[in-house]
Coordinates of C-alpha atoms and ligand atoms in Angstrom, one line a residue:
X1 CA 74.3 168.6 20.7
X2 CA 72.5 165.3 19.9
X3 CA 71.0 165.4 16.8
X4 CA 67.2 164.5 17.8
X5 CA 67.5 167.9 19.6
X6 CA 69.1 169.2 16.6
X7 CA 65.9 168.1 15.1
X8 CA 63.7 169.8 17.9
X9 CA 65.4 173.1 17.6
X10 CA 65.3 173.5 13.9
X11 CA 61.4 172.4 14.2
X12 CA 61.0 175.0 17.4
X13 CA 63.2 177.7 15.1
X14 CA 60.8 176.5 11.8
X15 CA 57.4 177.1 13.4
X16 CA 58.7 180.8 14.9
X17 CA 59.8 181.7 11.6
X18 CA 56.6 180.3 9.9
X19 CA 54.1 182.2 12.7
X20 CA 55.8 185.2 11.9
X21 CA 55.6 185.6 8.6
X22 CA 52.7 184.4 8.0
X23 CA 51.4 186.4 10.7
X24 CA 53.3 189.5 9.5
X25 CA 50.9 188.7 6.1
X26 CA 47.2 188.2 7.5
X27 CA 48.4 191.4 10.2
X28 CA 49.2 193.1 7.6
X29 CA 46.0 192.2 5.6
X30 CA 43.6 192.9 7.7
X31 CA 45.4 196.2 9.2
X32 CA 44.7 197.2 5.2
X33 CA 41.3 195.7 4.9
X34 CA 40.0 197.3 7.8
X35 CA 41.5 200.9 7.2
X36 CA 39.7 200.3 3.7
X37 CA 36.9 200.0 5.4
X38 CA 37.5 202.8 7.8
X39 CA 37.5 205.1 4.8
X40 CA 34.3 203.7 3.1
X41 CA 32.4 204.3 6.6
X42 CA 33.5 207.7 6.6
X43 CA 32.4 208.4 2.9
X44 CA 29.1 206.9 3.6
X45 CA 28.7 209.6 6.9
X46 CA 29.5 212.6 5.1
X47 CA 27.1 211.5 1.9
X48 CA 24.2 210.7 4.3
X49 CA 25.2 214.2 6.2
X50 CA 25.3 215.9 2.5
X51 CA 21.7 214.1 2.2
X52 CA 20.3 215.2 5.4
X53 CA 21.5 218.9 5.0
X54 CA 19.4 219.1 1.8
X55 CA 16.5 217.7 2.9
X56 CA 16.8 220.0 6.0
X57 CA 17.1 223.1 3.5
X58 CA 14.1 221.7 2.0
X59 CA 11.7 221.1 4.3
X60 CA 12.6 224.8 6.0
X61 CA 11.7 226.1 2.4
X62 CA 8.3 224.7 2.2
X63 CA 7.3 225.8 6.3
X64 CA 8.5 229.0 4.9
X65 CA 6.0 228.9 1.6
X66 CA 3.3 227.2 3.5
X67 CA 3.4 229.9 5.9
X68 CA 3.0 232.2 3.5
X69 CA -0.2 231.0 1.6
X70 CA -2.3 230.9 5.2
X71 CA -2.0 234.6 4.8
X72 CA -1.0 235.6 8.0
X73 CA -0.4 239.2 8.1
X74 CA 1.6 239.7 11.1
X75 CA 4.9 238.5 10.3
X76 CA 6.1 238.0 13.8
X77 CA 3.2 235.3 14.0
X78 CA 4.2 234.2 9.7
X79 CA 7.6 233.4 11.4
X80 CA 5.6 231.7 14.4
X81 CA 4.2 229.1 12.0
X82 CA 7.3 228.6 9.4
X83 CA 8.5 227.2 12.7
X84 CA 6.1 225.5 13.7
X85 CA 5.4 223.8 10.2
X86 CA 9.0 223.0 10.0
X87 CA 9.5 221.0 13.5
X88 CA 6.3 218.9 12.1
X89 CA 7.4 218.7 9.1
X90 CA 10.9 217.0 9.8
X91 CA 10.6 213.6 11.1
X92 CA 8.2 213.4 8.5
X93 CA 10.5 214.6 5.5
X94 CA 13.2 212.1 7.2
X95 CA 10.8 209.3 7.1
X96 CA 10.1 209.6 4.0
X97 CA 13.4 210.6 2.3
X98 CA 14.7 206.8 2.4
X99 CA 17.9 207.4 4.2
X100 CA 17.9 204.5 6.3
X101 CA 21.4 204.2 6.7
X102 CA 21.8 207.3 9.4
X103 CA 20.6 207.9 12.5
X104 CA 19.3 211.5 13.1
X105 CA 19.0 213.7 15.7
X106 CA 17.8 217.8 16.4
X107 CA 18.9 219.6 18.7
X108 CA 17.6 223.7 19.4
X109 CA 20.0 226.7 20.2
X110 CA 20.4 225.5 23.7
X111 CA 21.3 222.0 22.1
X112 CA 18.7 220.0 24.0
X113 CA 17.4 217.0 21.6
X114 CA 14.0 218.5 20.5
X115 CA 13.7 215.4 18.4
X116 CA 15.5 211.8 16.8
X117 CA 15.1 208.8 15.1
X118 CA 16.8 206.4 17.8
X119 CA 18.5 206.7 20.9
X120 CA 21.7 205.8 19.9
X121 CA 21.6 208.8 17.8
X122 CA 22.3 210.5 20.7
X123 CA 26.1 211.5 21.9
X124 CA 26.7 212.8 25.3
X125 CA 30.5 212.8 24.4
X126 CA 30.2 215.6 21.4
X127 CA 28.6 218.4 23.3
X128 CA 31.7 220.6 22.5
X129 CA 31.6 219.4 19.1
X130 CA 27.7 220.0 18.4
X131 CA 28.5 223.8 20.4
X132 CA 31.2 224.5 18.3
X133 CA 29.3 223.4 14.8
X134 CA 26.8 225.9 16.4
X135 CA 29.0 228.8 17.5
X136 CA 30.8 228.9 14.3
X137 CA 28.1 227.8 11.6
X138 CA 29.9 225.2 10.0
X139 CA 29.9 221.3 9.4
X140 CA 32.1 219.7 12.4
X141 CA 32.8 215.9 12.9
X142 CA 33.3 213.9 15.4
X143 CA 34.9 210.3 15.9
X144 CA 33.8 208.1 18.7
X145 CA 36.3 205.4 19.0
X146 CA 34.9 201.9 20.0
X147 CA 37.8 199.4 20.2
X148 CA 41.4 199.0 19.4
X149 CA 41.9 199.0 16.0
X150 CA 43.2 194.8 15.7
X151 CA 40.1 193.8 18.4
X152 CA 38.5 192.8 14.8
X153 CA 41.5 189.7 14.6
X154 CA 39.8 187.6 17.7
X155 CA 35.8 188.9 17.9
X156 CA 33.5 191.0 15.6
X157 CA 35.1 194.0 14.2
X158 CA 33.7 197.1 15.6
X159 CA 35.1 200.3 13.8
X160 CA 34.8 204.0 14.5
X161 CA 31.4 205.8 14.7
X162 CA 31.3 209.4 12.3
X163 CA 28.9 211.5 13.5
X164 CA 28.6 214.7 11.2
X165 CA 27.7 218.3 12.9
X166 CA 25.3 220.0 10.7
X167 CA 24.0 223.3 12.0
X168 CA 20.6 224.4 10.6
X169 CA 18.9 227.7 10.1
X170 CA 15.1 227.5 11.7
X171 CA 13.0 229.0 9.8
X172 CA 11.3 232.4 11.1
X173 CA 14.6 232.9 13.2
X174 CA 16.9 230.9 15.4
X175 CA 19.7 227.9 14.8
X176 CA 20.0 223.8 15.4
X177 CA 22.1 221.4 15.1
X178 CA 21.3 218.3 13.0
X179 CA 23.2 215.4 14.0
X180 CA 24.2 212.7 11.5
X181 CA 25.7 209.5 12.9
X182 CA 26.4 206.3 10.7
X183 CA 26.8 203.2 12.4
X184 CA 29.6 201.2 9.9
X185 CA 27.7 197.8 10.3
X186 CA 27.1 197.0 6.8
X187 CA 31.6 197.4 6.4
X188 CA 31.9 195.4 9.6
X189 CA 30.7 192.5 7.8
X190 CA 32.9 192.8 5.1
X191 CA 35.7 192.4 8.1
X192 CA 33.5 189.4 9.8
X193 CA 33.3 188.0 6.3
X194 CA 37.2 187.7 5.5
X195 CA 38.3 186.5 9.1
X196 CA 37.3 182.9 8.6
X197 CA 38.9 182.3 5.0
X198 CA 42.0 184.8 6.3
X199 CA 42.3 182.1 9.4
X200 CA 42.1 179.2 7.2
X201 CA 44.5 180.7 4.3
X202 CA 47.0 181.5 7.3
X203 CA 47.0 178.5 9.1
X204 CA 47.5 176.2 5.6
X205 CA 50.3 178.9 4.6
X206 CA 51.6 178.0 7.9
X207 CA 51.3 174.6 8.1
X208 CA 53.0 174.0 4.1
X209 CA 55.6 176.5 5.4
X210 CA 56.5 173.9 8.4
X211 CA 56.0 171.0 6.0
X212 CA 58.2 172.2 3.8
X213 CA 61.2 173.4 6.2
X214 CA 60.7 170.0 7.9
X215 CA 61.3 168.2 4.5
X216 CA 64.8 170.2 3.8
X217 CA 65.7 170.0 7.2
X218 CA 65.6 166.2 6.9
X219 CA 67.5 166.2 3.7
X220 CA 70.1 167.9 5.1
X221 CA 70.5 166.1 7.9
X222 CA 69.9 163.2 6.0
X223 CA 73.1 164.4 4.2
X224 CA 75.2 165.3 7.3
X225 CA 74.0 161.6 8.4
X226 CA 75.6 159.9 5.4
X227 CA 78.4 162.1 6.3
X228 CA 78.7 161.0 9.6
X229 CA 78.6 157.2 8.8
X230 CA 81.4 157.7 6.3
X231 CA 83.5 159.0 9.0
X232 CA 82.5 156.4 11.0
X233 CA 83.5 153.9 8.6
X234 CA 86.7 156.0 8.0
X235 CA 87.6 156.2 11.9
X236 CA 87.2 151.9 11.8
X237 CA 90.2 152.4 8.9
X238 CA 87.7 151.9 5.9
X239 CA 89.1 154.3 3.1
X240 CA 87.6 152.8 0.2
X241 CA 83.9 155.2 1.3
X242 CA 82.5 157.5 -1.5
X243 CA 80.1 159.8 -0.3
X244 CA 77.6 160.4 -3.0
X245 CA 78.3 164.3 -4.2
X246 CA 75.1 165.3 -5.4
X247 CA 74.4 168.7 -6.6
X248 CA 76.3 171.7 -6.8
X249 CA 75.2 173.3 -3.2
X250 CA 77.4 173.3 0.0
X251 CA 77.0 169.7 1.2
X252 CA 77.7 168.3 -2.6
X253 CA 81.0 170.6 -2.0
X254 CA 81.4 168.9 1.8
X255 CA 80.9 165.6 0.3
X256 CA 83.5 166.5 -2.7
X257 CA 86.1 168.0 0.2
X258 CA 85.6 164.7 2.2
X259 CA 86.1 162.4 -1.1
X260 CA 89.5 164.2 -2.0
X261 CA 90.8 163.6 1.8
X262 CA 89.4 160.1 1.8
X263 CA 91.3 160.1 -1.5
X264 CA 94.6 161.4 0.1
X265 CA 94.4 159.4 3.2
X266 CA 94.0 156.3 1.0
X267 CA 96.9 157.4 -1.2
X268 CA 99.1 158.1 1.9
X269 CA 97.8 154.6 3.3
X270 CA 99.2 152.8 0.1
X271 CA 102.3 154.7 -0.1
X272 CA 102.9 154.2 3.8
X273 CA 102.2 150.3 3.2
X274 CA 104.4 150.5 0.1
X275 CA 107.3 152.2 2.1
X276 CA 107.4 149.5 4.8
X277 CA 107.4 146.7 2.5
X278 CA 110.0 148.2 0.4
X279 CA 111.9 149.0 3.4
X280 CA 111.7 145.8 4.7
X281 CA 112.2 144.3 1.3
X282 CA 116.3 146.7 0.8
X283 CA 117.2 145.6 4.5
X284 CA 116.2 141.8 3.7
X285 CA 119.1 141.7 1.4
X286 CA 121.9 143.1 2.9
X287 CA 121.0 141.2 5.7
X288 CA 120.6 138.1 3.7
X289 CA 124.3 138.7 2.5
X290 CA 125.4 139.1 5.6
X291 CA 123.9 136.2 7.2
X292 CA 125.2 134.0 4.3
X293 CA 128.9 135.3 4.7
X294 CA 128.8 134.4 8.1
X295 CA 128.0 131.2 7.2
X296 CA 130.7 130.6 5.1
X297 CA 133.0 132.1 7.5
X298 CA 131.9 129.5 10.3
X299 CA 132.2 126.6 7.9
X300 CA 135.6 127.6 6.0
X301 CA 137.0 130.6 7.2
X302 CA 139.8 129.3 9.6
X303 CA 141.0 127.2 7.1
X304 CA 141.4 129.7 4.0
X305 CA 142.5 133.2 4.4
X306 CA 141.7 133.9 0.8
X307 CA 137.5 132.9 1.8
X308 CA 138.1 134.4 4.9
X309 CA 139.3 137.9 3.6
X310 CA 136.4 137.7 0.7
X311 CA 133.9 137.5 3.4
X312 CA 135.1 140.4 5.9
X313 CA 135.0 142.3 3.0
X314 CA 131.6 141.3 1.8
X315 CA 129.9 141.6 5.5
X316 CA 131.5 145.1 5.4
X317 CA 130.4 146.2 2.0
X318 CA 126.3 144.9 2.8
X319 CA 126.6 146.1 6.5
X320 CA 127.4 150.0 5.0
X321 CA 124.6 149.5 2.4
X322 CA 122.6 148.9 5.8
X323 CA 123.7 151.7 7.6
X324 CA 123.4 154.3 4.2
X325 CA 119.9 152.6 3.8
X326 CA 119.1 153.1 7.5
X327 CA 120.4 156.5 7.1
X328 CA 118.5 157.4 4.4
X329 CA 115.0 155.4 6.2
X330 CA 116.1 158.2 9.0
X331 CA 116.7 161.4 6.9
X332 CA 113.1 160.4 5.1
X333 CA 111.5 160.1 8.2
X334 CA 113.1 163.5 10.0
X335 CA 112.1 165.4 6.9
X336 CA 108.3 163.7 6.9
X337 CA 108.1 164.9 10.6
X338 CA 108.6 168.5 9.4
X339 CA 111.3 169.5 11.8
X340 CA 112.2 173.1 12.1
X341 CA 114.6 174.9 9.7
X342 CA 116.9 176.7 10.6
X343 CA 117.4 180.3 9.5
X344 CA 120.7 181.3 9.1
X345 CA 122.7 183.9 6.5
X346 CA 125.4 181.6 4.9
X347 CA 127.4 181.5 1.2
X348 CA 125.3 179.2 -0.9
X349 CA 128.6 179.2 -3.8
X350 CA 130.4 178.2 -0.4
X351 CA 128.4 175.1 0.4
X352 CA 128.1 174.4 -3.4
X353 CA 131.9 174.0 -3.9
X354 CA 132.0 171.3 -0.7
X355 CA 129.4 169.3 -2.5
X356 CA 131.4 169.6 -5.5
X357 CA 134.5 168.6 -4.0
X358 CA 132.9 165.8 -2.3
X359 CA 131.3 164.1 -4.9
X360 CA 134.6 165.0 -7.6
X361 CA 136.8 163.2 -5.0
X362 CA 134.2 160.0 -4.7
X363 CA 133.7 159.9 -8.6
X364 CA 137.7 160.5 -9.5
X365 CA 138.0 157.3 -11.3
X366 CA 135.5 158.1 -14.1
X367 CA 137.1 161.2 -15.2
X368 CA 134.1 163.6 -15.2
X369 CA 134.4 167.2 -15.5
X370 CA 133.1 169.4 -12.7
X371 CA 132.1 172.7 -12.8
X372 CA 131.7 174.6 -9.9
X373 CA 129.5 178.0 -8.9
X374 CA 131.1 181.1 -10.1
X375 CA 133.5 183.2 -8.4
X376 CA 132.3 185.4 -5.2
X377 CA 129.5 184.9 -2.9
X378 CA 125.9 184.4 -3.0
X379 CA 124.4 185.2 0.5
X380 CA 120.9 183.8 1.4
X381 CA 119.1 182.5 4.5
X382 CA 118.2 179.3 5.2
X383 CA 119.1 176.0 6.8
X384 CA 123.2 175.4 4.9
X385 CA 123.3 172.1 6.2
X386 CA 119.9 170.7 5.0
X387 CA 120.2 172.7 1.7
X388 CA 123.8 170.7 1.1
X389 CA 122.3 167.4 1.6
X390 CA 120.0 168.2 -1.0
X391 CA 122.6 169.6 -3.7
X392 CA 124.8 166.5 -2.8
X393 CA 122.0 164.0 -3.7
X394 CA 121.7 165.9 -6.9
X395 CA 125.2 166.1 -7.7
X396 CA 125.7 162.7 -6.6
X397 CA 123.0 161.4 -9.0
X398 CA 124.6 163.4 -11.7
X399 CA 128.2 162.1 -11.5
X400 CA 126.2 158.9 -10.8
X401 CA 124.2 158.8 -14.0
X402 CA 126.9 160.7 -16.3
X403 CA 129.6 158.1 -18.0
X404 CA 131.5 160.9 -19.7
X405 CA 131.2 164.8 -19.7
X406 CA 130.6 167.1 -17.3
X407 CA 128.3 167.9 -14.2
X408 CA 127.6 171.8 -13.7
X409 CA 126.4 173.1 -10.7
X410 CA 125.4 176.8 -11.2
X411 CA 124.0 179.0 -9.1
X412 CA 121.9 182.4 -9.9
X413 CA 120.4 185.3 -7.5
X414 CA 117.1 186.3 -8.3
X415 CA 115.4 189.1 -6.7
X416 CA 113.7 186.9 -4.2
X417 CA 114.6 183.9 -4.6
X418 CA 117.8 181.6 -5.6
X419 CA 118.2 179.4 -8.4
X420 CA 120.5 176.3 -8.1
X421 CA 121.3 173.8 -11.3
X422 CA 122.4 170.8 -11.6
X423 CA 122.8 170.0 -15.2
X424 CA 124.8 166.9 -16.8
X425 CA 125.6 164.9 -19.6
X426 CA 124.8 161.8 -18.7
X427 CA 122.0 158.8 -19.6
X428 CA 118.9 161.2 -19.1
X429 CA 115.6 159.8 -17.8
X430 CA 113.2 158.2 -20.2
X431 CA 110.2 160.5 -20.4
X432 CA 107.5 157.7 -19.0
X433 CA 109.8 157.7 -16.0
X434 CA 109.7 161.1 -14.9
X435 CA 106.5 161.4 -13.0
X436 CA 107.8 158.3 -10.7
X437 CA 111.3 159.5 -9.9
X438 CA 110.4 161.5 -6.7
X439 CA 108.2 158.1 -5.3
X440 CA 110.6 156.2 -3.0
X441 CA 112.4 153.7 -3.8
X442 CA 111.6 154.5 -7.5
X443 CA 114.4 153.7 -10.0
X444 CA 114.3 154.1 -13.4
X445 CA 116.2 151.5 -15.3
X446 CA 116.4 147.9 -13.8
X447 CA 119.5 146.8 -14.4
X448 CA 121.1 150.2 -14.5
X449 CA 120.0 150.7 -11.2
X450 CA 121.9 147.3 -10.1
X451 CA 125.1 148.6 -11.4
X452 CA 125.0 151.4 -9.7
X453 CA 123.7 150.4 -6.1
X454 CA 121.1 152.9 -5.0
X455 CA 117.9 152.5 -3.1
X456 CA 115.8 155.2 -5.3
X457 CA 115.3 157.5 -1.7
X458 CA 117.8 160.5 -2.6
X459 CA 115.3 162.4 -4.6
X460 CA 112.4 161.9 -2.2
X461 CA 115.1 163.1 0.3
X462 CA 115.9 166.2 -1.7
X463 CA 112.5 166.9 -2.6
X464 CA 110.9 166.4 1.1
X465 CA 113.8 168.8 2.0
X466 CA 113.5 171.5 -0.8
X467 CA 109.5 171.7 -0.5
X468 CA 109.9 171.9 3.7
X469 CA 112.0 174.9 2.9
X470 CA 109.6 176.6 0.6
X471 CA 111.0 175.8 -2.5
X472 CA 110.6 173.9 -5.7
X473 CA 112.7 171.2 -7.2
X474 CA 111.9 170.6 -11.3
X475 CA 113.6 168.0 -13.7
X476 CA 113.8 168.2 -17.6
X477 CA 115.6 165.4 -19.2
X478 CA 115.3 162.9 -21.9
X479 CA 117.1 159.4 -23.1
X480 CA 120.8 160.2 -23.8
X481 CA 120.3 163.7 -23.5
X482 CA 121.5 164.4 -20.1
X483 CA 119.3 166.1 -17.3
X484 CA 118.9 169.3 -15.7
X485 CA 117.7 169.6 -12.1
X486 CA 116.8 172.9 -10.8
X487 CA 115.9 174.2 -7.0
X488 CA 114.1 177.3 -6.5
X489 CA 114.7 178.6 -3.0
X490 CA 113.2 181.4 -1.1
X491 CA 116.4 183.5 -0.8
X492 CA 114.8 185.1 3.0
X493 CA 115.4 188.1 4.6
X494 CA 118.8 188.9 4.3
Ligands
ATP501 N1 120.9 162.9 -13.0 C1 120.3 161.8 -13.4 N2 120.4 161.2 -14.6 C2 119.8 160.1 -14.9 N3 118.9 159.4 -14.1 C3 118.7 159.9 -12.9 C4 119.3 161.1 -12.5 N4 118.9 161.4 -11.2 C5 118.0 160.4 -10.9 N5 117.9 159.6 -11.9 C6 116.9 158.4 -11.9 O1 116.0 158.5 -10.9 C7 116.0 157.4 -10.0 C8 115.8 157.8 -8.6 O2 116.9 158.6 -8.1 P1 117.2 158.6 -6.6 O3 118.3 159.5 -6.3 O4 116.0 158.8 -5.9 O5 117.6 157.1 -6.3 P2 119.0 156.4 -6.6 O6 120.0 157.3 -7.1 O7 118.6 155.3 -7.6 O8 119.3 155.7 -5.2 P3 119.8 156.5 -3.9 O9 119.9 157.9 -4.3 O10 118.9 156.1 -2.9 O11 121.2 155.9 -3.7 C9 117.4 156.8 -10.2 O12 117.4 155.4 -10.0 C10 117.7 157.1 -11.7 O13 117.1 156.1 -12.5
MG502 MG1 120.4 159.0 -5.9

């Protein structure tokens, strides 16, 4: 994906996340505000309704007392005029009471409107209600739903209608039904009232929201930019990048990641560099030899056997140095490219004694002592041929390095593993030089190193081989005190 549209997505996936929560909020808010509201509306219906009721028992009291003092006699006709005084006497008494807030309306026993304040005090719909409030002489209520409850979001909130059933005993005889209806304007403001400043609260919240997800989203892939230049600049074989590793979230841990394999690439550059010109550097001077013995062989070797026999034996001596260096150049490289081991159940104390052998037959003339492996066998798994190279080196460093004494080559089972030592008595290892002995073409002491011939790749060689088997290969050793190699080895499934 290209990274503008990267950009696009994250916006597109910003301002989705944004509308809905801030949406989920004001939703939320006004589903609250308005159900508030709701409640209050209702409150106020059955308070007016509470209101008119009393007023109704009033009003039927005093057509019942004025009735009374005209002295009627005849209380058939006494009743005629409570009744008559009291359907007067209503729309008066409501006038007057100050209840403003309702709308009214009377019906008679065969709930036809005999009189009302308004016409929208008048429901059609609650017939059943009003008959039932009637039938059963009780309070009823009725809802009459005007919108969907969110309409309130987009236009003018319009919330339920309470109208209140109130049945009524005439007096002198006979029922009604008083209805009470309140229309919730007055909390329908309070809705109108919030929409604007709810609007404007959401769309800010929304806007900073975006803002905001925008500005991390840059710095991130402001980050993953700086990353991809140092790659870049990597890829074009610049290793000497350092990605800045601020903070301690994920991309300071990418950037720290990336730094430590820049590090190691750079590392494995140099060493690589090192190794070629080092390389080039041990084959120069056999060749060198070689080329100057030839010389001497064209220019005086017909005449004088003596030069002649010197040379041959000189061009032979460097040419073998070549082929062991080239040797070794090819055993480094086969073990760099990580070539398979074999797995194969052999004697360990079997290959050990070969080595031993070996290396007592090639050092006979400094009359070390060698000590083999124990009696009997230790069976492991493994690859015998590449494990005996690496013992040999060992061993042959040790008779190397060892003037007088002894070189012991032990070997221990462990439950999992083995343990091979190679321990001698020889001129030890200063201690400043121990960290380098495993770089190639590393060698300790200058001038012993001459005497001795080497080229400073056997324990590179034993190491790339020990560690491509699983194992470990550890040194202790000091000046003069002699030095102890040990391999660890995965002993494998037997
Ligand atoms: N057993 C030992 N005692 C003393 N010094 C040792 C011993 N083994 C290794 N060293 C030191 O470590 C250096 C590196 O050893 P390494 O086997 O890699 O190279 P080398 O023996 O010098 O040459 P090569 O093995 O290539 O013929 C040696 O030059 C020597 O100084
Ligand atoms: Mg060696």
């Amino acid at each position: 994906m290209r990274r503008s549209s990267l950009r696009t997505w994250l916006l597109l996936v910003a301002v989705l996340f944004a509308s809905l929560v801030v949406g989920g909020v004001a939703l939320t808010t006004y589903v609250v505000v308005s159900d508030g509201m709701d409640v209050v509306a209702h409150d106020s219906t059955v308070r007016i309704a509470q209101g008119a009721s009393d007023i109704v028992k009033v009003t039927a009291t005093d057509a019942q007392l004025a009735a009374a003092e005209e002295g009627i006699d005849d209380p058939v006709e006494r009743d005629e005029e409570a009744r008559r005084i009291f359907m007067r006497e209503i729309p008066e008494m409501f006038r007057a009471s100050g209840l403003s807030e309702g709308e009214f309306a009377f019906y008679d026993a065969d709930l036809q409107p005999i009189w009302y304040t308004d016409e929208t005090a008048l429901f059609t719909g609650a017939h059943e209600d009003r008959a039932r409030a009637l039938a059963q002489h009780q309070t009823v209520e009725s809802t009459l739903s005007r919108s969907g409850s969110l309409s309130g979001l987009v236009r003018s909130a319009r919330l339920d209608v309470y109208v209140v059933h109130v049945p009524v005993d005439i007096p002198g005889g006979g029922q009604g039904v008083l209805d009470v209806t309140y229309y919730p304007s007055r909390e329908e403001t309070v809705i109108d009232n919030i929409r604007m400043p709810m609007f404007t609260l959401a769309m800010s919240a929304l806007f900073i929201m975006v803002v905001m997800m925008q500005t991390s989203m840059n710095w991130v892939l402001k980050l993953v930019d700086d990353l991809r230049q140092a790659a870049d600049s990597i890829d074009t074989g610049n290793l000497s990048v350092h990605l800045p590793e601020e903070g301690e979230h994920e991309i300071g841990d990418l950037a720290r990641s990336l730094n430590a394999l820049i590090d190691r690439l750079r590392r494995r550059s140099e060493a690589q560099t090192r190794f070629v010109a080092d390389a080039s550097h041990e084959l120069a001077t056999p060749v060198a030899g070689i080329r100057g013995y030839t010389n001497i062989l064209r220019a005086w070797g017909g005449d004088d056997p003596e030069v002649r026999e010197e040379a041959i034996s000189a061009i032979d001596r460097e040419s073998r140095r070549m082929a062991r260096l080239c040797s070794d150049l090819l055993a480094l490289v086969r073990d760099e490219r990580g070539l398979e081991f074999r797995n194969v159940r052999f004697d360990l104390n079997v290959r050990c004694r070969e080595v031993l052998a070996g290396a007592a037959t090639r050092y006979i003339e400094k009359g070390l002592e060698f000590i083999g492996p124990g009696e009997g066998q230790l069976i492991m798994v493994g690859d015998p041929d590449r494990i005996e190279d690496a013992i040999s080196i060992l061993v042959d460093n040790a008779a190397k390095y060892t003037n007088e004494g002894t070189v012991r080559l032990s070997t221990r089972r462990r439950r999992e593993s083995v343990v091979i030592e190679v321990v001698d008595t020889g001129v030890g290892i200063p201690a400043q030089d121990l960290p380098n002995i495993f770089d190639r073409f590393y060698r300790s002491d200058a001038s012993r190193s001459k005497q001795t011939g080497g080229f400073g790749l056997g324990l590179p060689i034993a190491k790339s081989i020990i560690d491509g088997a699983g194992g470990t290969l550890e040194v202790a050793s000091g000046l003069g005190t002699g030095s102890t190699f040990t391999i660890r080895l995965p002993r494998g499934r037997i």
